[in-house]
PDB file of C-alpha atoms in Angstrom:
ATOM      1  CA  MET A  12     -12.206 -38.133  75.065  1.00  0.00           C
ATOM      2  CA  ALA A  13     -11.842 -38.774  71.294  1.00  0.00           C
ATOM      3  CA  THR A  14     -11.147 -36.127  68.739  1.00  0.00           C
ATOM      4  CA  ALA A  15     -12.726 -36.439  65.352  1.00  0.00           C
ATOM      5  CA  PHE A  16     -11.139 -35.226  61.998  1.00  0.00           C
ATOM      6  CA  THR A  17     -12.612 -32.763  59.789  1.00  0.00           C
ATOM      7  CA  TYR A  18     -13.684 -33.563  56.196  1.00  0.00           C
ATOM      8  CA  HIS A  19     -14.064 -30.975  53.393  1.00  0.00           C
ATOM      9  CA  ALA A  20     -15.499 -32.459  50.419  1.00  0.00           C
ATOM     10  CA  LYS A  21     -14.702 -31.058  47.107  1.00  0.00           C
ATOM     11  CA  ALA A  22     -12.795 -28.228  48.859  1.00  0.00           C
ATOM     12  CA  GLN A  23     -10.727 -27.476  45.820  1.00  0.00           C
ATOM     13  CA  SER A  24     -11.978 -27.671  42.584  1.00  0.00           C
ATOM     14  CA  THR A  25      -9.765 -25.082  40.403  1.00  0.00           C
ATOM     15  CA  PHE A  26      -5.908 -24.960  40.489  1.00  0.00           C
ATOM     16  CA  LYS A  27      -5.483 -21.288  39.401  1.00  0.00           C
ATOM     17  CA  PRO A  28      -5.920 -19.689  42.591  1.00  0.00           C
ATOM     18  CA  PRO A  29      -6.463 -15.878  42.946  1.00  0.00           C
ATOM     19  CA  LEU A  30      -3.851 -13.376  41.795  1.00  0.00           C
ATOM     20  CA  ILE A  31      -1.541 -12.080  44.635  1.00  0.00           C
ATOM     21  CA  ALA A  32       1.564 -10.441  43.220  1.00  0.00           C
ATOM     22  CA  ASN A  33       2.824  -8.762  39.613  1.00  0.00           C
ATOM     23  CA  GLU A  34       0.779 -10.175  36.818  1.00  0.00           C
ATOM     24  CA  ASN A  35       1.772 -13.709  37.324  1.00  0.00           C
ATOM     25  CA  ALA A  36       1.797 -15.026  41.012  1.00  0.00           C
ATOM     26  CA  PHE A  37      -1.426 -16.749  41.988  1.00  0.00           C
ATOM     27  CA  LEU A  38      -2.060 -18.047  45.787  1.00  0.00           C
ATOM     28  CA  GLY A  39      -5.197 -19.320  47.638  1.00  0.00           C
ATOM     29  CA  ASP A  40      -5.748 -20.825  50.903  1.00  0.00           C
ATOM     30  CA  VAL A  41      -8.186 -23.688  50.599  1.00  0.00           C
ATOM     31  CA  ILE A  42      -8.474 -24.659  54.457  1.00  0.00           C
ATOM     32  CA  SER A  43      -7.041 -23.288  57.587  1.00  0.00           C
ATOM     33  CA  SER A  44      -7.004 -24.507  61.347  1.00  0.00           C
ATOM     34  CA  ASP A  45      -6.948 -20.648  62.547  1.00  0.00           C
ATOM     35  CA  LYS A  46     -10.508 -21.032  63.979  1.00  0.00           C
ATOM     36  CA  ASP A  47      -9.795 -24.239  66.004  1.00  0.00           C
ATOM     37  CA  ASN A  48      -6.199 -23.257  66.821  1.00  0.00           C
ATOM     38  CA  ALA A  49      -5.717 -19.757  66.973  1.00  0.00           C
ATOM     39  CA  GLU A  50      -2.177 -20.075  68.922  1.00  0.00           C
ATOM     40  CA  LYS A  51      -0.709 -22.406  66.426  1.00  0.00           C
ATOM     41  CA  PRO A  52      -2.654 -22.128  62.934  1.00  0.00           C
ATOM     42  CA  MET A  53      -1.912 -23.918  59.726  1.00  0.00           C
ATOM     43  CA  SER A  54      -3.159 -23.242  56.337  1.00  0.00           C
ATOM     44  CA  CYS A  55      -2.671 -24.889  53.098  1.00  0.00           C
ATOM     45  CA  GLY A  56      -3.513 -24.334  49.624  1.00  0.00           C
ATOM     46  CA  PHE A  57      -1.997 -23.855  46.216  1.00  0.00           C
ATOM     47  CA  TYR A  58       0.555 -21.413  44.639  1.00  0.00           C
ATOM     48  CA  ARG A  59       0.870 -21.242  41.081  1.00  0.00           C
ATOM     49  CA  LEU A  60       3.508 -18.832  38.921  1.00  0.00           C
ATOM     50  CA  GLU A  61       3.186 -18.154  35.428  1.00  0.00           C
ATOM     51  CA  LYS A  62       6.147 -16.928  33.263  1.00  0.00           C
ATOM     52  CA  GLY A  63       6.890 -13.163  33.857  1.00  0.00           C
ATOM     53  CA  THR A  64       8.087 -11.190  36.913  1.00  0.00           C
ATOM     54  CA  PRO A  65       9.967 -13.154  39.519  1.00  0.00           C
ATOM     55  CA  LEU A  66       8.114 -13.385  42.860  1.00  0.00           C
ATOM     56  CA  ILE A  67      10.490 -12.297  45.652  1.00  0.00           C
ATOM     57  CA  TYR A  68       8.932 -13.290  49.126  1.00  0.00           C
ATOM     58  CA  GLU A  69      10.435 -12.919  52.760  1.00  0.00           C
ATOM     59  CA  TYR A  70       8.699 -15.472  54.876  1.00  0.00           C
ATOM     60  CA  THR A  71       7.008 -14.540  58.169  1.00  0.00           C
ATOM     61  CA  TYR A  72       6.032 -18.105  59.147  1.00  0.00           C
ATOM     62  CA  ASP A  73       7.426 -21.647  58.690  1.00  0.00           C
ATOM     63  CA  GLU A  74       6.347 -23.192  55.216  1.00  0.00           C
ATOM     64  CA  MET A  75       6.577 -26.514  53.073  1.00  0.00           C
ATOM     65  CA  LYS A  76       5.938 -26.718  49.473  1.00  0.00           C
ATOM     66  CA  ILE A  77       5.506 -29.985  47.205  1.00  0.00           C
ATOM     67  CA  ILE A  78       5.857 -29.121  43.509  1.00  0.00           C
ATOM     68  CA  VAL A  79       2.813 -30.697  41.872  1.00  0.00           C
ATOM     69  CA  GLU A  80       3.109 -29.410  38.123  1.00  0.00           C
ATOM     70  CA  GLY A  81       5.391 -27.421  35.852  1.00  0.00           C
ATOM     71  CA  HIS A  82       8.636 -26.235  37.273  1.00  0.00           C
ATOM     72  CA  PHE A  83      10.202 -23.366  39.216  1.00  0.00           C
ATOM     73  CA  VAL A  84      13.429 -21.745  39.694  1.00  0.00           C
ATOM     74  CA  ILE A  85      13.917 -21.300  43.590  1.00  0.00           C
ATOM     75  CA  SER A  86      16.837 -19.313  44.894  1.00  0.00           C
ATOM     76  CA  ASP A  87      17.510 -17.858  48.260  1.00  0.00           C
ATOM     77  CA  GLU A  88      19.882 -15.090  49.680  1.00  0.00           C
ATOM     78  CA  THR A  89      22.547 -17.678  50.584  1.00  0.00           C
ATOM     79  CA  GLY A  90      23.097 -18.437  46.627  1.00  0.00           C
ATOM     80  CA  GLN A  91      21.426 -21.677  46.695  1.00  0.00           C
ATOM     81  CA  LYS A  92      19.500 -22.101  43.623  1.00  0.00           C
ATOM     82  CA  VAL A  93      17.322 -25.513  42.598  1.00  0.00           C
ATOM     83  CA  THR A  94      15.289 -26.036  39.378  1.00  0.00           C
ATOM     84  CA  ALA A  95      12.337 -27.569  41.109  1.00  0.00           C
ATOM     85  CA  THR A  96      10.007 -30.297  39.221  1.00  0.00           C
ATOM     86  CA  PRO A  97       6.987 -32.502  40.378  1.00  0.00           C
ATOM     87  CA  GLY A  98       7.666 -34.476  43.607  1.00  0.00           C
ATOM     88  CA  ASP A  99      10.533 -31.892  45.046  1.00  0.00           C
ATOM     89  CA  VAL A 100       9.667 -30.781  48.444  1.00  0.00           C
ATOM     90  CA  PHE A 101      10.651 -27.525  50.127  1.00  0.00           C
ATOM     91  CA  TYR A 102      10.926 -26.186  53.483  1.00  0.00           C
ATOM     92  CA  PHE A 103      11.179 -22.262  53.973  1.00  0.00           C
ATOM     93  CA  PRO A 104      12.060 -21.563  57.422  1.00  0.00           C
ATOM     94  CA  LYS A 105      10.454 -18.172  58.721  1.00  0.00           C
ATOM     95  CA  GLY A 106      12.868 -15.138  57.654  1.00  0.00           C
ATOM     96  CA  ALA A 107      13.934 -17.108  54.799  1.00  0.00           C
ATOM     97  CA  LYS A 108      13.972 -14.380  51.694  1.00  0.00           C
ATOM     98  CA  ILE A 109      13.340 -16.607  48.389  1.00  0.00           C
ATOM     99  CA  THR A 110      12.889 -15.676  44.620  1.00  0.00           C
ATOM    100  CA  PHE A 111      10.513 -17.831  42.555  1.00  0.00           C
ATOM    101  CA  THR A 112      10.935 -17.862  38.734  1.00  0.00           C
ATOM    102  CA  THR A 113       9.563 -19.910  35.759  1.00  0.00           C
ATOM    103  CA  GLU A 114       9.888 -20.349  32.159  1.00  0.00           C
ATOM    104  CA  ASP A 115       6.576 -21.615  31.624  1.00  0.00           C
ATOM    105  CA  TYR A 116       4.510 -22.315  34.775  1.00  0.00           C
ATOM    106  CA  GLY A 117       4.844 -24.183  38.192  1.00  0.00           C
ATOM    107  CA  LEU A 118       1.842 -25.280  40.544  1.00  0.00           C
ATOM    108  CA  ALA A 119       2.758 -26.291  44.069  1.00  0.00           C
ATOM    109  CA  PHE A 120       0.910 -27.331  47.051  1.00  0.00           C
ATOM    110  CA  TYR A 121       1.760 -25.560  50.405  1.00  0.00           C
ATOM    111  CA  THR A 122       1.253 -26.068  54.140  1.00  0.00           C
ATOM    112  CA  GLY A 123       2.153 -22.845  56.291  1.00  0.00           C
ATOM    113  CA  GLN A 124       2.075 -22.232  59.892  1.00  0.00           C
ATOM    114  CA  ARG A 125       0.047 -19.156  59.844  1.00  0.00           C
ATOM    115  CA  ALA A 126      -3.722 -17.996  59.867  1.00  0.00           C
ATOM    116  CA  LYS A 127      -5.782 -18.177  56.658  1.00  0.00           C
ATOM    117  CA  ASP A 128      -4.899 -15.765  53.955  1.00  0.00           C
ATOM    118  CA  GLY A 129      -1.594 -14.617  55.752  1.00  0.00           C
ATOM    119  CA  ALA A 130      -3.689 -12.969  58.743  1.00  0.00           C
TER     120      ALA A 130
END
């Protein structure tokens, strides 16, 4: 039996998602597979950080990000530190504690192995 793909026309029309932390960290899921695959859901959306307070985030799931605009300075507890620019791709494994900063702004598209909106 064949399985069809799902299409979400114009599912994303703005690239400034809702505020999630501090005064400058924005994140919003666009689509999630949590209703179709509750055991291993995947969610994707956009993350934007503007100049201001660093965001320190400890991942409770695996996630990948691709930088699409601006730049981020991304560091972890091992001492690794990268200035990320458009086209750079990151894998953040479950348990990683990551610090995100920017001197202006950065926009990234992410896919995480979790239910929608971190549920």
